[in-house]
Coordinates of C-alpha atoms in Angstrom, one line a residue:
M176 CA -74.0 16.9 4.3
T177 CA -74.3 13.2 3.5
D178 CA -76.6 11.6 6.0
A179 CA -77.9 8.0 6.6
A180 CA -80.8 8.4 4.3
E181 CA -78.6 9.6 1.5
L182 CA -76.2 6.7 2.0
T183 CA -79.1 4.2 2.0
R184 CA -80.4 5.7 -1.3
R185 CA -76.9 5.6 -2.9
T186 CA -76.3 2.0 -1.8
R187 CA -79.6 0.8 -3.2
E188 CA -78.9 2.5 -6.4
L189 CA -75.6 0.7 -6.6
L190 CA -77.3 -2.7 -5.9
A191 CA -79.9 -2.0 -8.6
A192 CA -77.2 -1.0 -11.2
K193 CA -74.9 -3.9 -10.2
P194 CA -76.9 -6.8 -8.9
P195 CA -74.6 -8.9 -6.7
A196 CA -75.9 -12.2 -8.1
S197 CA -75.0 -11.4 -11.7
T198 CA -72.0 -9.0 -11.3
D199 CA -68.4 -10.1 -11.2
R200 CA -67.0 -9.6 -7.7
I201 CA -64.2 -7.2 -8.7
D202 CA -66.5 -5.2 -11.0
F203 CA -68.9 -4.8 -8.1
L204 CA -66.2 -3.6 -5.8
K205 CA -64.9 -1.1 -8.4
A206 CA -68.4 0.3 -8.8
R207 CA -68.8 0.5 -5.0
F208 CA -65.5 2.5 -4.8
D209 CA -66.5 4.8 -7.6
A210 CA -69.9 5.4 -5.9
G211 CA -68.1 6.7 -2.8
L212 CA -69.3 3.7 -0.7
A213 CA -65.9 2.0 -0.1
W214 CA -64.9 4.1 3.0
V215 CA -67.5 6.8 3.2
H216 CA -65.3 9.1 5.4
Y217 CA -62.7 9.4 2.6
P218 CA -63.0 12.4 0.1
E219 CA -65.2 12.2 -3.0
G220 CA -63.4 10.6 -5.9
L221 CA -61.2 8.5 -3.6
G222 CA -63.8 5.9 -2.5
G223 CA -65.8 8.1 -0.2
L224 CA -68.2 11.0 0.2
G225 CA -66.6 13.0 3.1
A226 CA -69.3 11.6 5.4
P227 CA -68.8 10.7 9.1
R228 CA -67.0 7.5 9.6
A229 CA -69.7 6.0 11.8
L230 CA -72.1 6.1 8.8
Q231 CA -70.1 3.3 7.1
A232 CA -72.3 0.9 9.1
V233 CA -75.3 2.1 7.2
V234 CA -73.7 1.1 3.9
D235 CA -72.3 -2.2 5.2
A236 CA -75.7 -3.3 6.6
E237 CA -77.5 -2.7 3.2
L238 CA -74.8 -4.5 1.3
E239 CA -74.7 -7.4 3.7
A240 CA -78.5 -7.8 3.6
A241 CA -78.3 -8.0 -0.2
G242 CA -75.5 -10.6 -0.2
A243 CA -73.1 -8.2 -1.9
P244 CA -69.4 -9.2 -2.0
D245 CA -66.8 -7.4 0.1
N246 CA -63.0 -7.1 0.1
D247 CA -61.0 -9.3 2.4
P248 CA -59.1 -7.5 5.1
R249 CA -57.3 -10.7 6.0
R250 CA -55.6 -10.6 2.6
I251 CA -55.2 -6.9 2.1
G252 CA -55.2 -5.7 5.7
I253 CA -51.8 -3.9 5.4
G254 CA -53.1 -1.9 2.4
L255 CA -56.4 -1.0 4.0
G256 CA -55.3 -0.4 7.6
M257 CA -51.8 1.1 7.1
A258 CA -50.9 2.2 3.5
A259 CA -54.3 3.8 2.6
P260 CA -54.5 6.3 5.6
T261 CA -50.9 7.2 5.1
I262 CA -51.3 7.8 1.4
L263 CA -54.5 9.8 2.1
R264 CA -52.7 12.1 4.5
Y265 CA -49.3 12.5 2.9
G266 CA -49.8 11.5 -0.8
T267 CA -50.0 13.8 -3.7
E268 CA -53.3 13.8 -5.7
E269 CA -51.7 11.7 -8.3
Q270 CA -50.5 9.1 -5.7
K271 CA -54.0 8.9 -4.1
R272 CA -55.7 8.3 -7.5
R273 CA -53.1 5.8 -8.6
F274 CA -53.0 3.7 -5.4
L275 CA -56.2 3.8 -3.4
R276 CA -58.7 2.2 -5.8
P277 CA -56.7 -1.0 -6.7
L278 CA -55.7 -1.2 -3.0
W279 CA -59.3 -1.1 -1.7
V280 CA -60.6 -3.4 -4.4
G281 CA -57.8 -6.0 -3.7
E282 CA -56.3 -5.9 -7.1
E283 CA -52.9 -4.9 -5.5
V284 CA -51.6 -6.4 -2.3
W285 CA -49.4 -4.3 0.0
C286 CA -46.7 -5.1 2.5
Q287 CA -44.7 -3.1 5.1
L288 CA -40.9 -2.8 4.8
F289 CA -40.2 -1.2 8.2
S290 CA -38.5 -3.7 10.7
E291 CA -34.9 -4.7 10.2
P292 CA -32.6 -7.3 11.9
G293 CA -31.0 -4.5 14.0
A294 CA -34.0 -2.2 14.2
G295 CA -37.2 -3.8 15.4
S296 CA -38.5 -2.3 18.7
D297 CA -36.0 0.5 18.1
L298 CA -37.3 1.1 14.6
A299 CA -35.7 4.6 14.2
A300 CA -32.2 2.9 14.3
L301 CA -32.9 1.4 10.8
G302 CA -30.0 1.2 8.4
T303 CA -31.5 0.6 5.0
R304 CA -30.0 3.4 2.9
A305 CA -31.7 5.4 0.1
V306 CA -29.3 7.6 -1.9
R307 CA -30.1 9.9 -4.8
S308 CA -29.2 8.3 -8.1
D309 CA -27.5 11.5 -9.3
G310 CA -25.3 11.6 -6.2
G311 CA -26.9 14.9 -5.2
P312 CA -27.8 15.9 -1.6
S313 CA -30.3 13.9 0.4
R314 CA -31.0 16.3 3.2
S315 CA -34.4 17.9 3.5
S316 CA -33.1 21.4 3.5
E317 CA -31.3 20.9 0.2
A318 CA -33.4 18.2 -1.6
Q319 CA -35.0 18.9 -4.9
S320 CA -37.9 16.9 -6.2
G321 CA -37.6 14.6 -9.2
G322 CA -35.1 11.9 -10.1
D323 CA -34.6 8.5 -8.5
W324 CA -33.4 7.0 -5.3
I325 CA -31.3 3.9 -5.0
V326 CA -32.1 1.7 -2.0
N327 CA -30.0 -1.0 -0.4
G328 CA -30.7 -2.9 2.8
Q329 CA -32.6 -5.7 4.5
K330 CA -36.0 -5.8 6.0
V331 CA -37.6 -8.6 8.2
W332 CA -40.9 -9.9 9.5
T333 CA -42.6 -8.7 6.3
S334 CA -46.1 -10.2 6.2
S335 CA -47.4 -11.0 2.7
A336 CA -44.2 -9.8 0.9
H337 CA -44.5 -12.9 -1.3
L338 CA -47.9 -11.7 -2.6
A339 CA -47.4 -7.9 -2.6
R340 CA -47.3 -5.6 -5.6
W341 CA -46.3 -2.6 -3.5
A342 CA -44.7 -1.9 -0.2
I343 CA -44.5 1.0 2.2
L344 CA -40.8 1.5 3.0
I345 CA -38.8 3.7 5.3
A346 CA -35.1 4.2 4.6
R347 CA -32.3 6.3 5.9
T348 CA -31.5 9.3 3.6
D349 CA -29.2 11.2 6.0
P350 CA -26.8 9.5 8.4
E351 CA -25.4 12.8 9.7
V352 CA -28.4 13.7 11.8
P353 CA -30.1 12.0 14.8
K354 CA -31.8 8.7 14.0
H355 CA -35.4 10.0 14.0
K356 CA -34.6 12.9 11.6
G357 CA -32.8 11.3 8.7
I358 CA -35.5 8.9 7.5
T359 CA -37.6 9.2 4.3
Y360 CA -40.8 7.3 3.4
F361 CA -41.3 5.7 0.0
V362 CA -43.6 3.4 -1.9
C363 CA -41.5 0.5 -3.3
D364 CA -42.4 -1.6 -6.3
M365 CA -42.1 -5.3 -5.1
T366 CA -41.6 -6.5 -8.7
D367 CA -38.3 -4.6 -9.0
P368 CA -35.5 -7.1 -9.9
G369 CA -33.5 -5.8 -6.9
V370 CA -36.2 -7.0 -4.5
D371 CA -35.5 -10.5 -3.1
V372 CA -38.2 -12.1 -0.9
R373 CA -37.3 -15.1 1.2
P374 CA -39.7 -17.0 3.5
L375 CA -39.3 -17.1 7.3
R376 CA -40.8 -20.4 8.6
Q377 CA -42.7 -19.8 11.9
V378 CA -43.4 -22.0 14.8
T379 CA -46.7 -22.8 13.1
G380 CA -44.9 -24.4 10.3
E381 CA -45.9 -21.9 7.7
A382 CA -44.1 -18.8 6.3
E383 CA -46.6 -16.0 6.7
F384 CA -43.6 -13.7 7.3
N385 CA -40.6 -13.0 5.0
E386 CA -37.2 -11.3 5.0
V387 CA -36.7 -8.9 2.1
F388 CA -33.3 -8.0 0.6
L389 CA -33.1 -4.7 -1.3
T390 CA -30.2 -4.5 -3.8
D391 CA -29.9 -1.3 -5.9
V392 CA -33.7 -0.9 -6.0
R393 CA -34.6 2.2 -8.0
I394 CA -37.5 4.2 -6.6
P395 CA -38.7 7.3 -8.4
D396 CA -38.9 10.4 -6.3
A397 CA -42.6 10.5 -7.4
H398 CA -43.1 7.5 -5.1
R399 CA -41.9 9.4 -2.0
L400 CA -44.5 10.2 0.6
G401 CA -43.9 13.4 2.6
E402 CA -40.8 15.5 2.7
V403 CA -37.2 14.1 2.5
G404 CA -36.0 13.5 6.1
D405 CA -39.6 13.6 7.5
G406 CA -40.2 9.9 7.2
W407 CA -40.4 9.3 10.9
R408 CA -43.4 11.6 11.2
V409 CA -45.1 10.0 8.2
A410 CA -44.4 6.5 9.7
Q411 CA -46.2 7.5 12.9
T412 CA -49.4 7.7 10.9
T413 CA -48.8 4.2 9.6
L414 CA -47.9 2.8 13.0
N415 CA -50.9 4.4 14.8
N416 CA -53.2 3.1 12.1
E417 CA -51.6 -0.4 12.3
R418 CA -52.3 -0.6 16.1
V419 CA -55.9 0.3 15.6
A420 CA -56.2 -2.1 12.6
I421 CA -54.9 -5.0 14.7
G422 CA -56.3 -4.2 18.1
G423 CA -59.5 -2.5 17.1
M424 CA -60.6 -4.7 14.2
R425 CA -64.3 -4.9 13.7
L426 CA -65.7 -8.2 15.2
P427 CA -69.2 -9.5 15.9
R428 CA -70.0 -10.7 19.5
E429 CA -67.8 -13.8 20.2
G430 CA -65.7 -13.0 17.2
G431 CA -62.0 -13.7 17.2
M432 CA -60.3 -16.1 19.7
I433 CA -63.2 -16.2 22.2
G434 CA -65.5 -17.7 19.6
P435 CA -64.0 -21.2 19.2
V436 CA -63.6 -21.6 23.0
T437 CA -67.2 -20.7 23.8
K438 CA -68.4 -23.0 21.0
T439 CA -66.4 -25.9 22.5
W440 CA -67.7 -25.1 26.0
R441 CA -71.3 -25.2 24.9
E442 CA -70.9 -28.4 22.8
R443 CA -68.6 -30.4 25.0
P444 CA -70.0 -30.3 28.6
E445 CA -67.8 -33.2 29.7
L446 CA -64.8 -30.9 29.4
R447 CA -66.1 -28.3 31.9
T448 CA -64.6 -27.7 35.3
P449 CA -65.5 -25.0 37.8
D450 CA -62.0 -23.3 37.5
L451 CA -62.2 -23.2 33.7
H452 CA -65.7 -21.9 34.0
Q453 CA -64.7 -18.9 36.0
R454 CA -61.7 -18.1 33.8
L455 CA -63.8 -18.4 30.6
L456 CA -66.4 -16.0 32.0
K457 CA -63.8 -13.5 32.9
L458 CA -62.2 -13.6 29.5
W459 CA -65.5 -13.5 27.7
V460 CA -66.3 -10.2 29.5
E461 CA -62.9 -8.8 28.8
A462 CA -63.2 -9.8 25.1
E463 CA -66.6 -8.1 24.9
V464 CA -65.3 -4.9 26.6
A465 CA -62.4 -4.8 24.2
R466 CA -64.7 -5.3 21.2
L467 CA -66.9 -2.4 22.3
A468 CA -64.0 -0.2 23.1
G469 CA -62.6 -0.9 19.6
E470 CA -65.8 0.1 18.1
R471 CA -65.9 3.4 20.1
L472 CA -62.2 4.1 19.1
R473 CA -63.0 3.7 15.4
Q474 CA -65.9 6.1 15.7
Q475 CA -63.8 8.7 17.4
L476 CA -60.9 8.6 14.9
V477 CA -60.1 11.7 12.9
V478 CA -59.7 10.7 9.2
G479 CA -56.3 9.0 8.9
Q480 CA -55.0 10.3 12.2
P481 CA -55.6 7.9 15.2
G482 CA -53.7 8.8 18.3
P483 CA -51.7 6.8 20.8
E484 CA -54.9 5.2 22.3
G485 CA -54.6 2.5 19.6
A486 CA -51.5 1.2 21.5
G487 CA -53.8 0.3 24.4
M488 CA -56.1 -1.6 22.1
K489 CA -53.2 -3.5 20.6
L490 CA -51.9 -4.4 24.1
S491 CA -55.3 -5.7 25.1
F492 CA -55.6 -7.7 21.8
A493 CA -52.3 -9.5 22.3
R494 CA -52.9 -10.3 26.0
L495 CA -56.4 -11.6 25.4
N496 CA -55.5 -13.8 22.5
Q497 CA -52.7 -15.4 24.4
E498 CA -54.8 -16.0 27.5
I499 CA -57.8 -17.3 25.6
S500 CA -55.8 -19.6 23.4
G501 CA -54.1 -21.0 26.5
L502 CA -57.4 -21.6 28.2
E503 CA -58.6 -23.4 25.0
V504 CA -55.6 -25.8 25.1
E505 CA -56.3 -26.6 28.8
L506 CA -60.0 -27.1 28.1
L507 CA -59.3 -29.6 25.3
G508 CA -56.6 -31.5 27.3
E509 CA -54.8 -34.0 25.1
E510 CA -56.7 -32.8 22.0
G511 CA -55.3 -29.3 22.5
L512 CA -51.8 -30.7 21.9
L513 CA -52.7 -31.9 18.4
Y514 CA -51.8 -29.8 15.4
E515 CA -53.3 -30.7 12.1
D516 CA -50.6 -29.8 9.6
W517 CA -46.9 -28.8 9.9
T518 CA -46.5 -28.6 6.2
M519 CA -44.4 -25.6 5.0
R520 CA -46.8 -23.2 3.2
R521 CA -46.9 -19.6 2.2
P522 CA -50.5 -18.5 3.1
E523 CA -52.4 -15.9 1.2
L524 CA -54.3 -14.7 4.3
V525 CA -53.2 -13.3 7.6
D526 CA -55.4 -15.2 10.0
F527 CA -55.0 -14.8 13.7
V528 CA -57.7 -17.4 14.5
G529 CA -56.6 -20.0 12.1
R530 CA -57.4 -23.7 11.8
D531 CA -57.4 -25.5 15.1
A532 CA -56.6 -24.9 18.8
G533 CA -52.9 -25.8 18.3
Y534 CA -52.6 -23.2 15.6
R535 CA -54.3 -20.5 17.6
Y536 CA -52.1 -21.2 20.6
L537 CA -48.9 -21.0 18.6
R538 CA -49.9 -18.1 16.4
S539 CA -51.0 -15.9 19.3
K540 CA -47.4 -15.8 20.6
G541 CA -46.6 -13.4 17.8
N542 CA -49.4 -11.0 18.7
S543 CA -47.3 -9.4 21.4
I544 CA -44.5 -8.7 18.9
E545 CA -46.2 -7.7 15.6
G546 CA -47.5 -4.2 15.2
G547 CA -45.3 -3.0 18.0
T548 CA -44.0 -5.1 20.9
S549 CA -46.0 -5.0 24.1
E550 CA -43.0 -3.5 25.9
V551 CA -42.8 -0.5 23.5
L552 CA -46.6 0.0 23.5
L553 CA -46.6 0.1 27.3
N554 CA -44.2 3.0 27.1
I555 CA -46.4 4.7 24.6
V556 CA -49.5 4.4 26.8
A557 CA -47.5 5.6 29.8
E558 CA -46.0 8.6 28.1
R559 CA -48.5 9.7 25.5
V560 CA -51.8 8.7 27.1
L561 CA -51.2 8.8 30.9
G562 CA -48.6 11.7 30.7
L563 CA -46.0 9.8 32.8
P564 CA -42.3 10.8 32.6
S565 CA -40.5 9.6 29.5
E566 CA -37.9 6.8 29.6
P567 CA -34.3 8.1 29.5
R568 CA -33.0 8.2 25.9
T569 CA -29.3 8.9 25.8
D570 CA -29.1 8.5 22.0
K571 CA -31.8 11.0 21.0
D572 CA -29.5 13.7 19.9
V573 CA -26.6 11.6 18.6
A574 CA -26.1 11.4 14.8
W575 CA -27.1 8.0 13.5
K576 CA -23.6 7.3 12.0
D577 CA -22.2 7.6 15.6
L578 CA -24.6 5.2 17.2
A579 CA -23.2 1.9 18.5
R580 CA -24.3 -1.0 16.4

């Protein structure tokens, strides 16, 4: 059993063999992965040592004290928080060894091809089609492994698609069954000539998101995750991890949105009012409670299998960001209405905090949509956490091809 002392020893051996000051950043990260110190709870050979997840903090503290480089979750967060745990749980050994190392190191960026113009909150209604290239059957009971799939459709709200080498993709492989049952999960090569990425300019002026058109994209069956027709179940692993990755991200005290507001409050006493003081105190406490709850949630996770509790963290994240950024704009008065740059850009980082108060206020509006709308997440908390009766679903047993669209 790997304990804290063993991890400390291994980390110091890594630092001695690859001194951070004289080692290329990517080379150091590769060595860290190979030493099992990337995510210690992953299996040996896949960046981990099969150790308890909570012991990752031991490694991180040693590396931080030595000034060692780290990967950047803002750039590769979709790969780290969503693709990796799904590949770990459903991927073949070959898939795990091909994808996990370059994903963690940051050599390959990932994106998520889930949402569609007609299937956002109701994701299971998606219409992107994947058909076997040989014209053979696509149903799980009849499917044979091998061969290729031809994919056609449109996806939307795809963060980092303009940077991505790979995408996690769900597509409909059987329209004859109810919508949740005819979906299959794939890994899509974003360099395929049939993949067309187009920017979607946001209210912030930049195009962090994209729409993606898929035209006769050929995906080998070796890039399928899980069984044919079982994609909805596989996607639940991705979605549950996504909510934890967004709502339960690791932050220091006063990290995230609350940090800039408290900094302004301390440095600009002329802006203070009693009303804003009370509101800031309340939000500071709520942000700290959410931070600690996120830490506890991460420690309780079974490897790659978070439950519906992550939906509650994501809800809290969105509400707090919007309330805190609104308070910041009020605190700054006229200054809060300024926005430094409306230039159209395609950023390389997904940054919820951003550049100035105007950016934070505008960007936070998307927090209640991305990673699952707040309305959908409220239903998940009600039904799967609190055990309340389910919402009526009249289309649950209707074949997808018969649904009104």
